[in-house]
């Protein structure tokens, strides 16, 4: 099976091949997604909520992402594995490179952090260190408290111009692709047409070069919170409840 590289993902923009990305945090999920043909697996800091039970991503530490990246990498032979730099692991450029190297040593083939202009020195330092970089702009979950919730971006001309510039910053600093989170569909389409690197949307309409979803949302494994943009393809939570009840019944007799 051919290994997908950051360069492969980048080349799909020209080829108009849509990128299919999902998060994963453990060995069996990663292996199943890889076997199904997923292109890119993100060890997202969403693991703070989906796996560790925190209210948001801001409690996640670099050691958590390293631990889950190692597990994911053991299950993957074809997909590109990208790991998230959690909050405060890239507060300055040297720290960004140091943290990125830890994720690469854990087996990731690229790293992602949230933000464009505000983090341009960190992004440049990462790409100068030859570490493949995936951008993330729009709604930034690590800043959910300051932003007052998971709010859609790009509704005003100022926000639209700001987001276009954010995408350019990722492109100019060597990112191989950029995640667009919760951006107005028309603005995401404009960004997609304006940059030479692929855009990977989440809740940002259908005109992006690819899509990414949190695995638990896709399969219905986190029933306590479901973002509006999510269309689940399964109901794993109910399957688990059913299996547990059947087991309890069988055991108690
Ligand atoms: O942490 C994560 O899962 C993410 C995706 C939502 C893009 O950053």
PDB file of C-alpha atoms and ligand atoms in Angstrom:
ATOM      1  CA  UNK A   1       0.000   0.000   0.000  1.00  0.00           C
ATOM      2  CA  UNK A   2       1.405   3.428  -0.935  1.00  0.00           C
ATOM      3  CA  UNK A   3       2.130   5.761   1.950  1.00  0.00           C
ATOM      4  CA  UNK A   4       0.442   9.156   1.636  1.00  0.00           C
ATOM      5  CA  UNK A   5       2.811  12.051   2.254  1.00  0.00           C
ATOM      6  CA  UNK A   6       2.230  15.787   2.797  1.00  0.00           C
ATOM      7  CA  UNK A   7       3.366  16.232  -0.816  1.00  0.00           C
ATOM      8  CA  UNK A   8       0.687  13.757  -1.999  1.00  0.00           C
ATOM      9  CA  UNK A   9      -1.986  15.749  -0.162  1.00  0.00           C
ATOM     10  CA  UNK A  10      -0.697  19.015  -1.610  1.00  0.00           C
ATOM     11  CA  UNK A  11      -0.650  17.593  -5.145  1.00  0.00           C
ATOM     12  CA  UNK A  12      -4.336  16.616  -4.910  1.00  0.00           C
ATOM     13  CA  UNK A  13      -5.353  20.275  -5.154  1.00  0.00           C
ATOM     14  CA  UNK A  14      -4.248  20.397  -8.795  1.00  0.00           C
ATOM     15  CA  UNK A  15      -5.591  16.916  -9.454  1.00  0.00           C
ATOM     16  CA  UNK A  16      -8.961  17.908  -7.884  1.00  0.00           C
ATOM     17  CA  UNK A  17      -8.872  14.772  -5.751  1.00  0.00           C
ATOM     18  CA  UNK A  18     -10.935  15.410  -2.601  1.00  0.00           C
ATOM     19  CA  UNK A  19      -9.132  14.768   0.708  1.00  0.00           C
ATOM     20  CA  UNK A  20     -10.950  12.578   3.254  1.00  0.00           C
ATOM     21  CA  UNK A  21      -9.680  13.140   6.793  1.00  0.00           C
ATOM     22  CA  UNK A  22     -10.823  11.955  10.221  1.00  0.00           C
ATOM     23  CA  UNK A  23      -9.466  12.139  13.730  1.00  0.00           C
ATOM     24  CA  UNK A  24      -8.324   9.015  15.587  1.00  0.00           C
ATOM     25  CA  UNK A  25      -6.747   8.562  18.980  1.00  0.00           C
ATOM     26  CA  UNK A  26      -6.118   4.824  19.343  1.00  0.00           C
ATOM     27  CA  UNK A  27      -4.785   1.747  17.537  1.00  0.00           C
ATOM     28  CA  UNK A  28      -8.007  -0.079  16.506  1.00  0.00           C
ATOM     29  CA  UNK A  29      -9.739   3.049  15.231  1.00  0.00           C
ATOM     30  CA  UNK A  30      -6.676   4.141  13.284  1.00  0.00           C
ATOM     31  CA  UNK A  31      -6.255   0.675  11.773  1.00  0.00           C
ATOM     32  CA  UNK A  32      -9.920   0.460  10.741  1.00  0.00           C
ATOM     33  CA  UNK A  33      -9.865   3.957   9.200  1.00  0.00           C
ATOM     34  CA  UNK A  34      -6.629   3.188   7.373  1.00  0.00           C
ATOM     35  CA  UNK A  35      -8.068  -0.076   6.046  1.00  0.00           C
ATOM     36  CA  UNK A  36     -11.180   1.837   4.898  1.00  0.00           C
ATOM     37  CA  UNK A  37      -8.986   4.167   2.832  1.00  0.00           C
ATOM     38  CA  UNK A  38      -8.957   7.404   4.835  1.00  0.00           C
ATOM     39  CA  UNK A  39      -6.280   9.754   3.461  1.00  0.00           C
ATOM     40  CA  UNK A  40      -5.298  11.690   6.558  1.00  0.00           C
ATOM     41  CA  UNK A  41      -5.655  10.835  10.242  1.00  0.00           C
ATOM     42  CA  UNK A  42      -5.400  13.686  12.730  1.00  0.00           C
ATOM     43  CA  UNK A  43      -4.497  12.924  16.315  1.00  0.00           C
ATOM     44  CA  UNK A  44      -6.497  15.981  17.305  1.00  0.00           C
ATOM     45  CA  UNK A  45      -6.454  17.690  20.660  1.00  0.00           C
ATOM     46  CA  UNK A  46     -10.221  17.067  20.503  1.00  0.00           C
ATOM     47  CA  UNK A  47      -9.066  13.949  22.367  1.00  0.00           C
ATOM     48  CA  UNK A  48      -9.379  16.161  25.440  1.00  0.00           C
ATOM     49  CA  UNK A  49     -13.172  15.877  25.124  1.00  0.00           C
ATOM     50  CA  UNK A  50     -13.727  12.662  23.163  1.00  0.00           C
ATOM     51  CA  UNK A  51     -11.293  10.472  25.094  1.00  0.00           C
ATOM     52  CA  UNK A  52     -10.196  12.229  28.285  1.00  0.00           C
ATOM     53  CA  UNK A  53     -13.512  13.748  29.376  1.00  0.00           C
ATOM     54  CA  UNK A  54     -12.453  17.396  29.693  1.00  0.00           C
ATOM     55  CA  UNK A  55     -14.960  20.135  28.785  1.00  0.00           C
ATOM     56  CA  UNK A  56     -12.751  21.451  25.939  1.00  0.00           C
ATOM     57  CA  UNK A  57      -9.266  21.076  24.450  1.00  0.00           C
ATOM     58  CA  UNK A  58      -7.446  23.442  26.788  1.00  0.00           C
ATOM     59  CA  UNK A  59      -6.428  20.798  29.358  1.00  0.00           C
ATOM     60  CA  UNK A  60      -4.583  18.669  26.803  1.00  0.00           C
ATOM     61  CA  UNK A  61      -0.821  18.353  27.323  1.00  0.00           C
ATOM     62  CA  UNK A  62       1.852  17.457  24.789  1.00  0.00           C
ATOM     63  CA  UNK A  63       2.406  14.130  26.620  1.00  0.00           C
ATOM     64  CA  UNK A  64      -1.254  13.213  25.966  1.00  0.00           C
ATOM     65  CA  UNK A  65      -0.853  13.796  22.225  1.00  0.00           C
ATOM     66  CA  UNK A  66       2.454  11.874  22.160  1.00  0.00           C
ATOM     67  CA  UNK A  67       0.814   8.902  23.906  1.00  0.00           C
ATOM     68  CA  UNK A  68      -2.131   8.780  21.480  1.00  0.00           C
ATOM     69  CA  UNK A  69       0.040   9.438  18.419  1.00  0.00           C
ATOM     70  CA  UNK A  70       2.167   6.395  19.234  1.00  0.00           C
ATOM     71  CA  UNK A  71      -0.959   4.224  19.420  1.00  0.00           C
ATOM     72  CA  UNK A  72      -2.384   5.596  16.150  1.00  0.00           C
ATOM     73  CA  UNK A  73       0.856   5.182  14.226  1.00  0.00           C
ATOM     74  CA  UNK A  74       0.996   1.480  15.169  1.00  0.00           C
ATOM     75  CA  UNK A  75      -2.268   0.960  13.277  1.00  0.00           C
ATOM     76  CA  UNK A  76      -1.552   2.933  10.108  1.00  0.00           C
ATOM     77  CA  UNK A  77       0.217   1.862   6.954  1.00  0.00           C
ATOM     78  CA  UNK A  78      -1.139   4.207   4.296  1.00  0.00           C
ATOM     79  CA  UNK A  79      -2.812   7.334   5.725  1.00  0.00           C
ATOM     80  CA  UNK A  80      -0.840  10.457   6.542  1.00  0.00           C
ATOM     81  CA  UNK A  81      -0.741  10.924  10.322  1.00  0.00           C
ATOM     82  CA  UNK A  82      -0.743  14.502  11.615  1.00  0.00           C
ATOM     83  CA  UNK A  83      -0.634  15.338  15.337  1.00  0.00           C
ATOM     84  CA  UNK A  84      -1.984  18.447  17.053  1.00  0.00           C
ATOM     85  CA  UNK A  85       0.209  20.815  19.026  1.00  0.00           C
ATOM     86  CA  UNK A  86      -1.876  21.461  22.153  1.00  0.00           C
ATOM     87  CA  UNK A  87      -2.331  24.899  23.685  1.00  0.00           C
ATOM     88  CA  UNK A  88       0.850  26.379  25.234  1.00  0.00           C
ATOM     89  CA  UNK A  89       3.083  23.834  23.467  1.00  0.00           C
ATOM     90  CA  UNK A  90       3.929  26.506  20.851  1.00  0.00           C
ATOM     91  CA  UNK A  91       3.966  29.724  22.848  1.00  0.00           C
ATOM     92  CA  UNK A  92       7.217  30.777  21.108  1.00  0.00           C
ATOM     93  CA  UNK A  93       9.074  29.543  18.004  1.00  0.00           C
ATOM     94  CA  UNK A  94      11.741  27.460  19.803  1.00  0.00           C
ATOM     95  CA  UNK A  95       9.103  25.723  21.896  1.00  0.00           C
ATOM     96  CA  UNK A  96       7.005  25.119  18.758  1.00  0.00           C
ATOM     97  CA  UNK A  97       9.917  23.319  17.092  1.00  0.00           C
ATOM     98  CA  UNK A  98      10.783  21.379  20.247  1.00  0.00           C
ATOM     99  CA  UNK A  99       7.160  20.215  20.702  1.00  0.00           C
ATOM    100  CA  UNK A 100       6.816  19.400  17.000  1.00  0.00           C
ATOM    101  CA  UNK A 101       9.942  17.232  17.158  1.00  0.00           C
ATOM    102  CA  UNK A 102       8.429  15.269  20.053  1.00  0.00           C
ATOM    103  CA  UNK A 103       5.352  14.534  17.920  1.00  0.00           C
ATOM    104  CA  UNK A 104       7.477  13.562  14.916  1.00  0.00           C
ATOM    105  CA  UNK A 105       9.573  11.283  17.167  1.00  0.00           C
ATOM    106  CA  UNK A 106       6.291   9.680  18.282  1.00  0.00           C
ATOM    107  CA  UNK A 107       5.644   8.799  14.631  1.00  0.00           C
ATOM    108  CA  UNK A 108       3.557  11.692  13.274  1.00  0.00           C
ATOM    109  CA  UNK A 109       4.445  12.853   9.767  1.00  0.00           C
ATOM    110  CA  UNK A 110       3.245  16.395  10.312  1.00  0.00           C
ATOM    111  CA  UNK A 111       1.936  18.771  12.973  1.00  0.00           C
ATOM    112  CA  UNK A 112      -0.929  21.249  13.223  1.00  0.00           C
ATOM    113  CA  UNK A 113      -1.436  24.340  15.346  1.00  0.00           C
ATOM    114  CA  UNK A 114      -4.292  26.834  15.545  1.00  0.00           C
ATOM    115  CA  UNK A 115      -3.887  30.311  14.043  1.00  0.00           C
ATOM    116  CA  UNK A 116      -2.217  32.182  11.194  1.00  0.00           C
ATOM    117  CA  UNK A 117      -0.798  35.694  11.576  1.00  0.00           C
ATOM    118  CA  UNK A 118      -0.504  35.459  15.382  1.00  0.00           C
ATOM    119  CA  UNK A 119       1.627  32.304  15.041  1.00  0.00           C
ATOM    120  CA  UNK A 120       3.516  33.079  11.822  1.00  0.00           C
ATOM    121  CA  UNK A 121       6.938  32.993  13.547  1.00  0.00           C
ATOM    122  CA  UNK A 122       6.119  29.577  15.039  1.00  0.00           C
ATOM    123  CA  UNK A 123       4.871  28.244  11.681  1.00  0.00           C
ATOM    124  CA  UNK A 124       7.985  29.488   9.893  1.00  0.00           C
ATOM    125  CA  UNK A 125      10.233  27.939  12.566  1.00  0.00           C
ATOM    126  CA  UNK A 126       8.440  24.582  12.172  1.00  0.00           C
ATOM    127  CA  UNK A 127       8.693  24.522   8.366  1.00  0.00           C
ATOM    128  CA  UNK A 128      12.312  25.790   8.486  1.00  0.00           C
ATOM    129  CA  UNK A 129      13.015  22.741  10.651  1.00  0.00           C
ATOM    130  CA  UNK A 130      11.649  20.602   7.750  1.00  0.00           C
ATOM    131  CA  UNK A 131       8.607  19.511   9.715  1.00  0.00           C
ATOM    132  CA  UNK A 132       5.477  19.279   7.540  1.00  0.00           C
ATOM    133  CA  UNK A 133       2.856  21.736   8.773  1.00  0.00           C
ATOM    134  CA  UNK A 134      -0.947  21.725   8.534  1.00  0.00           C
ATOM    135  CA  UNK A 135      -2.653  25.056   9.294  1.00  0.00           C
ATOM    136  CA  UNK A 136      -5.946  25.572  11.138  1.00  0.00           C
ATOM    137  CA  UNK A 137      -7.937  28.812  10.849  1.00  0.00           C
ATOM    138  CA  UNK A 138     -11.482  30.035  11.488  1.00  0.00           C
ATOM    139  CA  UNK A 139     -13.011  28.908  14.753  1.00  0.00           C
ATOM    140  CA  UNK A 140     -10.083  28.007  17.020  1.00  0.00           C
ATOM    141  CA  UNK A 141     -11.215  25.564  19.744  1.00  0.00           C
ATOM    142  CA  UNK A 142      -8.155  26.314  21.918  1.00  0.00           C
ATOM    143  CA  UNK A 143      -9.568  29.864  22.219  1.00  0.00           C
ATOM    144  CA  UNK A 144     -13.183  28.863  22.821  1.00  0.00           C
ATOM    145  CA  UNK A 145     -13.336  30.765  26.132  1.00  0.00           C
ATOM    146  CA  UNK A 146     -12.091  34.094  24.654  1.00  0.00           C
ATOM    147  CA  UNK A 147     -14.304  33.590  21.583  1.00  0.00           C
ATOM    148  CA  UNK A 148     -17.425  32.988  23.691  1.00  0.00           C
ATOM    149  CA  UNK A 149     -18.294  29.573  22.239  1.00  0.00           C
ATOM    150  CA  UNK A 150     -18.096  27.679  18.961  1.00  0.00           C
ATOM    151  CA  UNK A 151     -19.095  30.616  16.749  1.00  0.00           C
ATOM    152  CA  UNK A 152     -19.147  30.579  12.932  1.00  0.00           C
ATOM    153  CA  UNK A 153     -16.564  32.895  11.298  1.00  0.00           C
ATOM    154  CA  UNK A 154     -16.610  35.037   8.164  1.00  0.00           C
ATOM    155  CA  UNK A 155     -19.983  36.695   8.539  1.00  0.00           C
ATOM    156  CA  UNK A 156     -18.704  40.263   8.102  1.00  0.00           C
ATOM    157  CA  UNK A 157     -16.458  41.735   5.350  1.00  0.00           C
ATOM    158  CA  UNK A 158     -13.772  42.376   8.020  1.00  0.00           C
ATOM    159  CA  UNK A 159     -13.833  38.746   9.150  1.00  0.00           C
ATOM    160  CA  UNK A 160     -13.781  37.566   5.522  1.00  0.00           C
ATOM    161  CA  UNK A 161     -10.666  39.649   4.733  1.00  0.00           C
ATOM    162  CA  UNK A 162      -9.037  38.545   7.975  1.00  0.00           C
ATOM    163  CA  UNK A 163      -9.609  34.852   7.161  1.00  0.00           C
ATOM    164  CA  UNK A 164      -8.322  35.232   3.599  1.00  0.00           C
ATOM    165  CA  UNK A 165      -5.160  36.744   5.038  1.00  0.00           C
ATOM    166  CA  UNK A 166      -4.878  33.946   7.626  1.00  0.00           C
ATOM    167  CA  UNK A 167      -4.942  31.351   4.831  1.00  0.00           C
ATOM    168  CA  UNK A 168      -2.274  33.294   2.887  1.00  0.00           C
ATOM    169  CA  UNK A 169      -0.060  33.347   5.993  1.00  0.00           C
ATOM    170  CA  UNK A 170      -0.235  29.534   6.213  1.00  0.00           C
ATOM    171  CA  UNK A 171       0.538  29.223   2.485  1.00  0.00           C
ATOM    172  CA  UNK A 172       3.431  31.736   2.558  1.00  0.00           C
ATOM    173  CA  UNK A 173       4.999  30.073   5.585  1.00  0.00           C
ATOM    174  CA  UNK A 174       5.110  26.643   3.957  1.00  0.00           C
ATOM    175  CA  UNK A 175       1.974  24.849   5.206  1.00  0.00           C
ATOM    176  CA  UNK A 176       1.069  21.870   2.994  1.00  0.00           C
ATOM    177  CA  UNK A 177      -2.701  22.321   3.613  1.00  0.00           C
ATOM    178  CA  UNK A 178      -5.047  24.257   5.888  1.00  0.00           C
ATOM    179  CA  UNK A 179      -8.068  23.258   7.972  1.00  0.00           C
ATOM    180  CA  UNK A 180     -10.997  25.694   7.756  1.00  0.00           C
ATOM    181  CA  UNK A 181     -13.189  25.310  10.832  1.00  0.00           C
ATOM    182  CA  UNK A 182     -16.720  26.742  11.025  1.00  0.00           C
ATOM    183  CA  UNK A 183     -16.216  29.300   8.261  1.00  0.00           C
ATOM    184  CA  UNK A 184     -19.124  30.650   6.180  1.00  0.00           C
ATOM    185  CA  UNK A 185     -19.391  28.421   3.101  1.00  0.00           C
ATOM    186  CA  UNK A 186     -18.995  31.314   0.634  1.00  0.00           C
ATOM    187  CA  UNK A 187     -15.844  32.534   2.427  1.00  0.00           C
ATOM    188  CA  UNK A 188     -14.395  29.012   2.599  1.00  0.00           C
ATOM    189  CA  UNK A 189     -15.033  28.703  -1.159  1.00  0.00           C
ATOM    190  CA  UNK A 190     -13.227  32.009  -1.750  1.00  0.00           C
ATOM    191  CA  UNK A 191     -10.258  30.938   0.362  1.00  0.00           C
ATOM    192  CA  UNK A 192     -10.149  27.606  -1.503  1.00  0.00           C
ATOM    193  CA  UNK A 193     -10.002  29.445  -4.821  1.00  0.00           C
ATOM    194  CA  UNK A 194      -7.373  31.921  -3.561  1.00  0.00           C
ATOM    195  CA  UNK A 195      -4.632  29.671  -2.174  1.00  0.00           C
ATOM    196  CA  UNK A 196      -2.433  27.081  -3.887  1.00  0.00           C
ATOM    197  CA  UNK A 197      -2.591  24.636  -0.967  1.00  0.00           C
ATOM    198  CA  UNK A 198      -5.602  22.384  -0.269  1.00  0.00           C
ATOM    199  CA  UNK A 199      -8.279  23.488   2.183  1.00  0.00           C
ATOM    200  CA  UNK A 200      -9.825  20.846   4.452  1.00  0.00           C
ATOM    201  CA  UNK A 201     -13.167  21.986   5.800  1.00  0.00           C
ATOM    202  CA  UNK A 202     -15.074  21.181   8.953  1.00  0.00           C
ATOM    203  CA  UNK A 203     -18.481  22.843   9.103  1.00  0.00           C
ATOM    204  CA  UNK A 204     -17.345  25.141   6.266  1.00  0.00           C
ATOM    205  CA  UNK A 205     -19.478  24.043   3.322  1.00  0.00           C
ATOM    206  CA  UNK A 206     -18.830  21.712   0.422  1.00  0.00           C
ATOM    207  CA  UNK A 207     -16.461  23.801  -1.703  1.00  0.00           C
ATOM    208  CA  UNK A 208     -13.276  22.965   0.218  1.00  0.00           C
ATOM    209  CA  UNK A 209     -10.652  20.641  -1.274  1.00  0.00           C
ATOM    210  CA  UNK A 210     -11.442  18.047   1.393  1.00  0.00           C
ATOM    211  CA  UNK A 211     -13.319  17.442   4.615  1.00  0.00           C
ATOM    212  CA  UNK A 212     -12.352  16.477   8.140  1.00  0.00           C
ATOM    213  CA  UNK A 213     -14.564  15.273  10.997  1.00  0.00           C
ATOM    214  CA  UNK A 214     -14.072  14.173  14.557  1.00  0.00           C
ATOM    215  CA  UNK A 215     -14.353  10.362  14.417  1.00  0.00           C
ATOM    216  CA  UNK A 216     -16.672  10.190  17.440  1.00  0.00           C
ATOM    217  CA  UNK A 217     -19.102  12.573  15.718  1.00  0.00           C
ATOM    218  CA  UNK A 218     -19.058  10.529  12.489  1.00  0.00           C
ATOM    219  CA  UNK A 219     -19.959   7.262  14.199  1.00  0.00           C
ATOM    220  CA  UNK A 220     -22.213   8.666  16.939  1.00  0.00           C
ATOM    221  CA  UNK A 221     -19.864   7.831  19.809  1.00  0.00           C
ATOM    222  CA  UNK A 222     -20.207  11.115  21.732  1.00  0.00           C
ATOM    223  CA  UNK A 223     -23.961  11.619  22.185  1.00  0.00           C
ATOM    224  CA  UNK A 224     -23.656  14.340  24.823  1.00  0.00           C
ATOM    225  CA  UNK A 225     -22.604  17.036  22.340  1.00  0.00           C
ATOM    226  CA  UNK A 226     -23.149  17.019  18.584  1.00  0.00           C
ATOM    227  CA  UNK A 227     -22.064  20.058  16.526  1.00  0.00           C
ATOM    228  CA  UNK A 228     -24.702  21.341  14.060  1.00  0.00           C
ATOM    229  CA  UNK A 229     -22.614  20.519  10.970  1.00  0.00           C
ATOM    230  CA  UNK A 230     -22.270  16.826  11.867  1.00  0.00           C
ATOM    231  CA  UNK A 231     -24.118  14.151   9.921  1.00  0.00           C
ATOM    232  CA  UNK A 232     -23.462  10.914  11.808  1.00  0.00           C
ATOM    233  CA  UNK A 233     -23.211   7.686   9.834  1.00  0.00           C
ATOM    234  CA  UNK A 234     -23.717   5.437  12.851  1.00  0.00           C
ATOM    235  CA  UNK A 235     -24.881   5.194  16.445  1.00  0.00           C
ATOM    236  CA  UNK A 236     -22.009   3.535  18.266  1.00  0.00           C
ATOM    237  CA  UNK A 237     -23.157   4.923  21.620  1.00  0.00           C
ATOM    238  CA  UNK A 238     -26.424   3.009  21.331  1.00  0.00           C
ATOM    239  CA  UNK A 239     -24.603  -0.155  20.176  1.00  0.00           C
ATOM    240  CA  UNK A 240     -22.392   0.024  23.284  1.00  0.00           C
ATOM    241  CA  UNK A 241     -25.380   0.548  25.584  1.00  0.00           C
ATOM    242  CA  UNK A 242     -27.186  -2.376  23.913  1.00  0.00           C
ATOM    243  CA  UNK A 243     -24.174  -4.695  24.212  1.00  0.00           C
ATOM    244  CA  UNK A 244     -23.589  -3.713  27.854  1.00  0.00           C
ATOM    245  CA  UNK A 245     -27.274  -4.298  28.735  1.00  0.00           C
ATOM    246  CA  UNK A 246     -27.249  -7.689  26.964  1.00  0.00           C
ATOM    247  CA  UNK A 247     -24.100  -8.671  28.835  1.00  0.00           C
ATOM    248  CA  UNK A 248     -25.581  -7.565  32.170  1.00  0.00           C
ATOM    249  CA  UNK A 249     -28.743  -9.574  31.476  1.00  0.00           C
ATOM    250  CA  UNK A 250     -26.757 -12.649  30.413  1.00  0.00           C
ATOM    251  CA  UNK A 251     -24.496 -12.410  33.467  1.00  0.00           C
ATOM    252  CA  UNK A 252     -27.172 -11.745  36.066  1.00  0.00           C
ATOM    253  CA  UNK A 253     -29.429 -14.345  34.483  1.00  0.00           C
TER     254      UNK A 253
HETATM  255  O1  LIG B   1      -8.648  18.549  17.364  1.00  0.00           O
HETATM  256  C1  LIG B   1      -9.326  18.292  16.359  1.00  0.00           C
HETATM  257  O2  LIG B   1     -10.015  17.267  16.272  1.00  0.00           O
HETATM  258  C2  LIG B   1      -9.308  19.247  15.253  1.00  0.00           C
HETATM  259  C3  LIG B   1     -10.295  19.030  14.147  1.00  0.00           C
HETATM  260  C4  LIG B   1     -11.634  19.486  14.611  1.00  0.00           C
HETATM  261  C5  LIG B   1      -9.890  19.703  12.899  1.00  0.00           C
HETATM  262  O3  LIG B   1      -8.554  20.156  15.261  1.00  0.00           O
END
